[in-house]
C-alpha cells in the first residue's frame, strides 16, 4: 500500500505532465480531499497509508482533471470570502476578483449609506456567493438574488439554505432587474462581460463554465447596458450600483452610466493585481 508522501509526489508529477497549472497546490488539495485531512496533517503524517479505495477515488478525480474539468467542479465546492459554496457546472466558479466586489459593497453599505436596513439586489447571482456574504455581514439588509435560469437558482437556493440566510435572501428568476419587485438601495452585479469573440481563446477550464455566465455579447457589455437602462426604475434616489468589469470596459461604462444618471458620479476600484475592476455608480453625486 502506498504512503501519503509518495501519493502526493506521484499526483504532483501526473498533474504537471498533463500541463495543469499550479500542479503542486492541486496535488495537495486532491490528496487532502480524498484523505479527508487538513493541510498540516498531509505534511505531518507523510507515512500514513493510502487505502486502495482512496487511491481509486483519487484516480477518478485526476481523470476528470486531465480532461481540464475545473478543480472546483470536481470537488463540488469553492471557498469565497471565507465561506464554502457548492458549485456545479451550472454556475460560474466564484473568483477572487469578485471578493473585491463584496468588500466594496460592504464598505458602501456600512459607511456610505444613511441606513443599514438596506435593500440590495445581487443581479446574476450564480452560486449565490455574493448575496450570501452580504447577508452574513449585513444582518439588517434584505437581499434579492436574481438569475435567469432555474438550474442556477437551484444551486443558489442550496447555498443560501446551507448558510442559514434564506430568511433575508429572496431568490427571483428573470431578466436582470425585471425580477426585482421593488426599488433598492444597492445593486451589485458581476454580469457576463467577456466579448463573444474572446470565448474560444479562454483557458479550457473556463470554457467548461456556462456560456450564460461568461458571454456578454459583441463587446461584452450587452447585459451591463440593459442593466443600466432598467436601473432608472429599480434604484432609489441615493442608490448605488457596483459592477465588476474588465478593466478596458471601465471608461466606456463610466460614460454610459453618466448618460443614464447625469446627476450622478462614478468611482473606480482596483483588484489585487492593481487593475481597474469595480465601477461604483452613484445615482446622485454625493454632497
Ligand atoms: C459572471 S456570472 C456571476 C455569478 C456570481 N454572481 C459570481 O460572481 O460568482 C453571471 C451570472 O449572470 C447570470 N445571467 C446571465 N444573463 C442574465 C440575465 N439576463 N438576467 C439575470 N441573470 C443573468 C448567469 O446565469 C450567471 O449566473
CSV table of C-alpha atoms and ligand atoms in Angstrom, one decimal:
chain,number,residue,atom,x,y,z
A,1,UNK,CA,0.0,0.0,0.0
A,2,UNK,CA,1.4,3.5,-0.9
A,3,UNK,CA,2.0,6.1,1.7
A,4,UNK,CA,0.9,9.7,1.6
A,5,UNK,CA,4.4,11.1,0.7
A,6,UNK,CA,4.6,9.0,-2.5
A,7,UNK,CA,1.0,9.6,-3.4
A,8,UNK,CA,1.4,13.4,-3.2
A,9,UNK,CA,4.6,13.2,-5.2
A,10,UNK,CA,3.0,11.0,-7.8
A,11,UNK,CA,-0.1,13.1,-8.1
A,12,UNK,CA,2.0,16.2,-8.5
A,13,UNK,CA,4.0,14.6,-11.3
A,14,UNK,CA,0.9,13.4,-13.1
A,15,UNK,CA,-0.8,16.8,-13.0
A,16,UNK,CA,2.4,18.5,-14.1
A,17,UNK,CA,2.8,16.1,-17.0
A,18,UNK,CA,-0.8,16.9,-18.0
A,19,UNK,CA,0.1,20.6,-18.2
A,20,UNK,CA,-2.2,21.6,-15.3
A,21,UNK,CA,-1.2,25.0,-13.8
A,22,UNK,CA,-0.4,25.1,-10.1
A,23,UNK,CA,0.1,21.3,-10.1
A,24,UNK,CA,1.7,21.1,-6.7
A,25,UNK,CA,-1.1,23.0,-5.0
A,26,UNK,CA,-3.7,21.0,-6.8
A,27,UNK,CA,-2.0,17.7,-5.8
A,28,UNK,CA,-2.2,18.7,-2.2
A,29,UNK,CA,-5.8,19.8,-2.5
A,30,UNK,CA,-6.9,16.5,-4.2
A,31,UNK,CA,-5.0,14.4,-1.6
A,32,UNK,CA,-6.4,16.4,1.3
A,33,UNK,CA,-9.9,15.8,-0.1
A,34,UNK,CA,-9.7,12.0,-0.6
A,35,UNK,CA,-7.9,11.5,2.7
A,36,UNK,CA,-10.2,14.0,4.5
A,37,UNK,CA,-7.2,15.6,6.1
A,38,UNK,CA,-6.3,19.2,6.9
A,39,UNK,CA,-3.3,20.7,5.2
A,40,UNK,CA,-1.0,20.5,8.1
A,41,UNK,CA,-1.8,16.8,8.5
A,42,UNK,CA,-0.8,15.8,5.0
A,43,UNK,CA,2.7,17.1,5.8
A,44,UNK,CA,2.9,15.9,9.4
A,45,UNK,CA,1.6,12.4,8.5
A,46,UNK,CA,3.7,11.6,5.4
A,47,UNK,CA,4.0,7.9,6.3
A,48,UNK,CA,0.2,7.4,6.6
A,49,UNK,CA,-1.1,4.7,4.4
A,50,UNK,CA,-3.4,5.4,1.5
A,51,UNK,CA,-6.0,2.7,1.0
A,52,UNK,CA,-6.9,1.2,-2.3
A,53,UNK,CA,-10.3,2.8,-2.2
A,54,UNK,CA,-8.8,6.2,-1.5
A,55,UNK,CA,-6.3,5.7,-4.4
A,56,UNK,CA,-9.2,4.7,-6.7
A,57,UNK,CA,-11.2,7.8,-5.7
A,58,UNK,CA,-8.1,10.0,-6.3
A,59,UNK,CA,-7.5,8.4,-9.7
A,60,UNK,CA,-11.1,9.0,-10.8
A,61,UNK,CA,-10.8,12.7,-9.8
A,62,UNK,CA,-7.5,13.0,-11.6
A,63,UNK,CA,-9.0,11.5,-14.8
A,64,UNK,CA,-11.6,14.3,-14.7
A,65,UNK,CA,-8.9,16.9,-14.1
A,66,UNK,CA,-6.8,15.6,-17.0
A,67,UNK,CA,-9.8,16.5,-19.3
A,68,UNK,CA,-9.4,20.1,-17.9
A,69,UNK,CA,-12.6,20.0,-15.8
A,70,UNK,CA,-12.0,22.7,-13.2
A,71,UNK,CA,-10.9,21.6,-9.7
A,72,UNK,CA,-13.9,23.3,-8.1
A,73,UNK,CA,-16.4,21.3,-10.1
A,74,UNK,CA,-14.6,18.1,-9.3
A,75,UNK,CA,-14.6,18.9,-5.6
A,76,UNK,CA,-18.1,20.4,-5.8
A,77,UNK,CA,-17.2,23.5,-3.8
A,78,UNK,CA,-15.2,26.7,-3.7
A,79,UNK,CA,-14.1,28.9,-0.9
A,80,UNK,CA,-15.3,32.5,-1.4
A,81,UNK,CA,-14.8,35.4,1.1
A,82,UNK,CA,-14.4,32.9,4.0
A,83,UNK,CA,-17.3,30.6,3.2
A,84,UNK,CA,-17.6,27.4,1.2
A,85,UNK,CA,-20.2,27.5,-1.6
A,86,UNK,CA,-21.4,24.5,-3.6
A,87,UNK,CA,-20.6,24.8,-7.3
A,88,UNK,CA,-21.9,22.6,-10.2
A,89,UNK,CA,-21.2,23.1,-13.9
A,90,UNK,CA,-24.5,25.1,-14.0
A,91,UNK,CA,-22.8,28.0,-12.2
A,92,UNK,CA,-19.7,30.2,-12.5
A,93,UNK,CA,-17.0,29.3,-10.0
A,94,UNK,CA,-16.7,32.5,-7.9
A,95,UNK,CA,-13.4,34.3,-8.5
A,96,UNK,CA,-11.1,36.1,-6.1
A,97,UNK,CA,-11.6,39.4,-8.0
A,98,UNK,CA,-15.3,39.2,-7.1
A,99,UNK,CA,-14.3,39.2,-3.4
A,100,UNK,CA,-13.4,42.8,-4.0
A,101,UNK,CA,-17.0,43.5,-5.1
A,102,UNK,CA,-18.3,42.1,-1.8
A,103,UNK,CA,-15.7,44.1,0.1
A,104,UNK,CA,-16.7,47.3,-1.6
A,105,UNK,CA,-20.4,46.6,-1.3
A,106,UNK,CA,-19.9,46.1,2.5
A,107,UNK,CA,-17.9,49.3,2.7
A,108,UNK,CA,-20.6,51.2,0.9
A,109,UNK,CA,-23.4,49.6,2.9
A,110,UNK,CA,-21.7,50.3,6.3
A,111,UNK,CA,-20.0,53.6,5.6
A,112,UNK,CA,-21.6,55.3,2.6
A,113,UNK,CA,-25.3,54.9,3.2
A,114,UNK,CA,-27.7,56.5,5.6
A,115,UNK,CA,-29.3,53.3,6.9
A,116,UNK,CA,-28.1,49.8,7.5
A,117,UNK,CA,-31.6,48.5,6.8
A,118,UNK,CA,-30.8,48.3,3.1
A,119,UNK,CA,-32.4,46.6,0.3
A,120,UNK,CA,-29.9,45.1,-2.1
A,121,UNK,CA,-30.1,43.3,-5.5
A,122,UNK,CA,-27.4,40.8,-6.5
A,123,UNK,CA,-28.1,40.6,-10.2
A,124,UNK,CA,-26.7,37.4,-11.9
A,125,UNK,CA,-26.3,35.7,-8.5
A,126,UNK,CA,-25.0,32.3,-9.9
A,127,UNK,CA,-23.9,30.2,-6.8
A,128,UNK,CA,-25.3,33.0,-4.6
A,129,UNK,CA,-21.8,33.7,-3.2
A,130,UNK,CA,-22.1,37.5,-3.2
A,131,UNK,CA,-25.7,37.6,-1.8
A,132,UNK,CA,-24.8,35.1,1.0
A,133,UNK,CA,-21.8,37.1,2.1
A,134,UNK,CA,-23.7,40.3,2.1
A,135,UNK,CA,-26.5,38.7,4.2
A,136,UNK,CA,-23.9,37.3,6.6
A,137,UNK,CA,-22.2,40.6,7.1
A,138,UNK,CA,-25.2,42.9,6.9
A,139,UNK,CA,-27.7,41.3,9.3
A,140,UNK,CA,-30.3,44.1,8.8
A,141,UNK,CA,-30.2,44.0,5.0
A,142,UNK,CA,-32.9,42.5,2.7
A,143,UNK,CA,-31.4,41.0,-0.4
A,144,UNK,CA,-32.9,39.9,-3.8
A,145,UNK,CA,-30.7,37.4,-5.6
A,146,UNK,CA,-31.7,37.2,-9.3
A,147,UNK,CA,-30.7,34.9,-12.1
A,148,UNK,CA,-32.1,33.9,-15.4
A,149,UNK,CA,-32.1,30.0,-15.2
A,150,UNK,CA,-33.8,27.5,-12.9
A,151,UNK,CA,-30.8,25.3,-12.6
A,152,UNK,CA,-28.6,28.2,-11.5
A,153,UNK,CA,-31.2,29.2,-8.9
A,154,UNK,CA,-31.3,25.6,-7.6
A,155,UNK,CA,-27.6,25.9,-6.7
A,156,UNK,CA,-28.0,29.4,-5.2
A,157,UNK,CA,-31.0,28.1,-3.2
A,158,UNK,CA,-29.0,25.2,-1.7
A,159,UNK,CA,-26.2,27.6,-0.7
A,160,UNK,CA,-28.5,30.2,0.8
A,161,UNK,CA,-30.1,27.5,2.9
A,162,UNK,CA,-26.8,25.9,3.9
A,163,UNK,CA,-25.6,29.3,5.2
A,164,UNK,CA,-28.8,30.0,7.1
A,165,UNK,CA,-29.7,33.2,5.3
A,166,UNK,CA,-32.9,32.2,3.5
A,167,UNK,CA,-35.0,34.5,5.7
A,168,UNK,CA,-33.3,37.5,4.2
A,169,UNK,CA,-32.2,36.5,0.7
A,170,UNK,CA,-35.1,36.1,-1.7
A,171,UNK,CA,-34.4,34.3,-5.0
A,172,UNK,CA,-36.1,35.6,-8.2
A,173,UNK,CA,-35.9,34.3,-11.7
A,174,UNK,CA,-36.0,36.8,-14.6
A,175,UNK,CA,-34.1,39.2,-16.8
A,176,UNK,CA,-31.8,41.3,-14.7
A,177,UNK,CA,-33.7,43.9,-12.6
A,178,UNK,CA,-37.1,43.0,-14.1
A,179,UNK,CA,-37.3,40.2,-11.4
A,180,UNK,CA,-36.6,42.6,-8.6
A,181,UNK,CA,-40.0,43.6,-7.0
A,182,UNK,CA,-39.1,47.0,-5.5
A,183,UNK,CA,-36.6,49.8,-5.8
A,184,UNK,CA,-33.3,49.0,-3.9
A,185,UNK,CA,-30.5,51.0,-2.3
A,186,UNK,CA,-27.7,49.0,-3.7
A,187,UNK,CA,-27.3,47.0,-6.9
A,188,UNK,CA,-24.4,44.6,-7.0
A,189,UNK,CA,-23.7,42.8,-10.3
A,190,UNK,CA,-21.0,40.6,-11.7
A,191,UNK,CA,-22.7,40.0,-15.0
A,192,UNK,CA,-21.2,38.2,-18.0
A,193,UNK,CA,-18.7,40.7,-19.5
A,194,UNK,CA,-16.5,38.7,-21.9
A,195,UNK,CA,-16.8,39.7,-25.5
A,196,UNK,CA,-18.3,36.7,-27.5
A,197,UNK,CA,-15.2,36.6,-29.8
A,198,UNK,CA,-12.9,36.1,-26.9
A,199,UNK,CA,-14.7,33.0,-25.5
A,200,UNK,CA,-12.8,30.4,-27.8
A,201,UNK,CA,-9.5,31.8,-26.6
A,202,UNK,CA,-10.2,31.3,-22.9
A,203,UNK,CA,-8.4,28.6,-20.9
A,204,UNK,CA,-10.1,25.1,-21.4
A,205,UNK,CA,-11.2,25.2,-17.7
A,206,UNK,CA,-13.0,28.5,-18.2
A,207,UNK,CA,-14.7,27.2,-21.4
A,208,UNK,CA,-16.3,24.4,-19.2
A,209,UNK,CA,-18.2,27.1,-17.3
A,210,UNK,CA,-21.6,28.1,-18.5
A,211,UNK,CA,-21.7,30.4,-21.5
A,212,UNK,CA,-24.6,32.1,-19.9
A,213,UNK,CA,-22.3,33.2,-17.1
A,214,UNK,CA,-19.4,34.4,-19.4
A,215,UNK,CA,-20.7,35.7,-22.8
A,216,UNK,CA,-21.5,39.4,-22.7
A,217,UNK,CA,-22.2,39.8,-26.5
A,218,UNK,CA,-20.1,41.6,-29.1
A,219,UNK,CA,-18.2,44.0,-26.8
A,220,UNK,CA,-19.1,42.2,-23.6
A,221,UNK,CA,-21.4,44.9,-22.5
A,222,UNK,CA,-24.9,43.8,-23.7
A,223,UNK,CA,-26.1,42.9,-20.2
A,224,UNK,CA,-24.5,45.9,-18.5
A,225,UNK,CA,-26.1,48.2,-21.0
A,226,UNK,CA,-29.5,46.7,-20.3
A,227,UNK,CA,-29.0,46.8,-16.6
A,228,UNK,CA,-28.2,50.5,-16.7
A,229,UNK,CA,-31.4,51.2,-18.7
A,230,UNK,CA,-33.5,49.1,-16.2
A,231,UNK,CA,-31.9,50.7,-13.2
A,232,UNK,CA,-33.8,54.0,-13.6
A,233,UNK,CA,-36.9,52.3,-12.2
A,234,UNK,CA,-35.2,50.0,-9.7
A,235,UNK,CA,-32.6,52.1,-7.9
A,236,UNK,CA,-33.6,54.5,-5.1
A,237,UNK,CA,-32.7,58.2,-5.4
A,238,UNK,CA,-29.5,57.9,-3.4
A,239,UNK,CA,-28.8,54.4,-4.6
A,240,UNK,CA,-25.5,52.9,-5.8
A,241,UNK,CA,-24.7,50.4,-8.5
A,242,UNK,CA,-21.5,48.3,-8.1
A,243,UNK,CA,-20.3,46.5,-11.3
A,244,UNK,CA,-17.4,44.1,-11.8
A,245,UNK,CA,-16.0,44.7,-15.3
A,246,UNK,CA,-13.0,44.1,-17.5
A,247,UNK,CA,-10.5,47.0,-16.9
A,248,UNK,CA,-10.8,48.0,-20.6
A,249,UNK,CA,-14.6,48.4,-20.2
A,250,UNK,CA,-14.5,50.7,-17.2
A,251,UNK,CA,-14.2,54.0,-19.1
A,252,UNK,CA,-16.9,53.1,-21.5
A,253,UNK,CA,-19.4,52.1,-18.8
A,254,UNK,CA,-18.4,55.1,-16.8
A,255,UNK,CA,-19.5,57.4,-19.7
A,256,UNK,CA,-22.7,55.3,-20.3
A,257,UNK,CA,-23.6,55.5,-16.6
A,258,UNK,CA,-23.4,59.3,-16.6
A,259,UNK,CA,-25.7,59.4,-19.6
A,260,UNK,CA,-28.3,57.5,-17.7
A,261,UNK,CA,-27.7,59.4,-14.4
A,262,UNK,CA,-26.5,62.9,-15.4
A,263,UNK,CA,-26.7,64.0,-11.7
A,264,UNK,CA,-24.6,61.0,-10.7
A,265,UNK,CA,-20.9,60.3,-10.0
A,266,UNK,CA,-18.7,57.3,-10.5
A,267,UNK,CA,-15.6,55.8,-8.8
A,268,UNK,CA,-13.2,53.1,-9.8
A,269,UNK,CA,-11.7,50.4,-7.5
A,270,UNK,CA,-8.7,48.2,-8.3
A,271,UNK,CA,-8.4,44.4,-7.9
A,272,UNK,CA,-5.5,42.7,-6.1
A,273,UNK,CA,-3.4,42.9,-9.3
A,274,UNK,CA,-3.9,46.7,-9.4
A,275,UNK,CA,-6.3,46.6,-12.4
A,276,UNK,CA,-9.4,48.7,-12.6
A,277,UNK,CA,-12.1,46.2,-11.8
A,278,UNK,CA,-15.1,47.7,-9.9
A,279,UNK,CA,-17.1,50.6,-11.1
A,280,UNK,CA,-19.3,52.4,-8.5
A,281,UNK,CA,-22.1,54.4,-9.9
A,282,UNK,CA,-23.9,56.8,-7.5
A,283,UNK,CA,-27.3,57.9,-8.9
A,284,UNK,CA,-26.8,61.3,-7.2
A,285,UNK,CA,-23.3,62.7,-6.8
A,286,UNK,CA,-22.5,62.6,-3.0
A,287,UNK,CA,-22.5,66.1,-1.4
B,1,LIG,C1,-20.3,36.1,-14.2
B,1,LIG,S1,-21.6,35.1,-13.6
B,1,LIG,C2,-21.6,35.7,-11.9
B,1,LIG,C3,-22.1,34.7,-10.9
B,1,LIG,C4,-21.9,35.1,-9.4
B,1,LIG,N1,-22.5,36.4,-9.1
B,1,LIG,C5,-20.4,35.3,-9.1
B,1,LIG,O1,-19.9,36.4,-9.1
B,1,LIG,O2,-19.7,34.3,-9.0
B,1,LIG,C6,-23.0,35.9,-14.3
B,1,LIG,C7,-24.4,35.4,-13.9
B,1,LIG,O3,-25.4,36.1,-14.6
B,1,LIG,C8,-26.5,35.3,-14.9
B,1,LIG,N2,-27.2,35.9,-16.0
B,1,LIG,C9,-26.9,35.9,-17.4
B,1,LIG,N3,-27.9,36.6,-18.0
B,1,LIG,C10,-28.7,37.1,-17.1
B,1,LIG,C11,-29.9,37.8,-17.2
B,1,LIG,N4,-30.4,38.3,-18.4
B,1,LIG,N5,-30.6,38.1,-16.1
B,1,LIG,C12,-30.1,37.7,-14.8
B,1,LIG,N6,-29.0,37.0,-14.7
B,1,LIG,C13,-28.3,36.6,-15.8
B,1,LIG,C14,-25.7,34.0,-15.3
B,1,LIG,O4,-26.6,32.9,-15.3
B,1,LIG,C15,-24.7,33.9,-14.2
B,1,LIG,O5,-25.1,33.2,-13.1
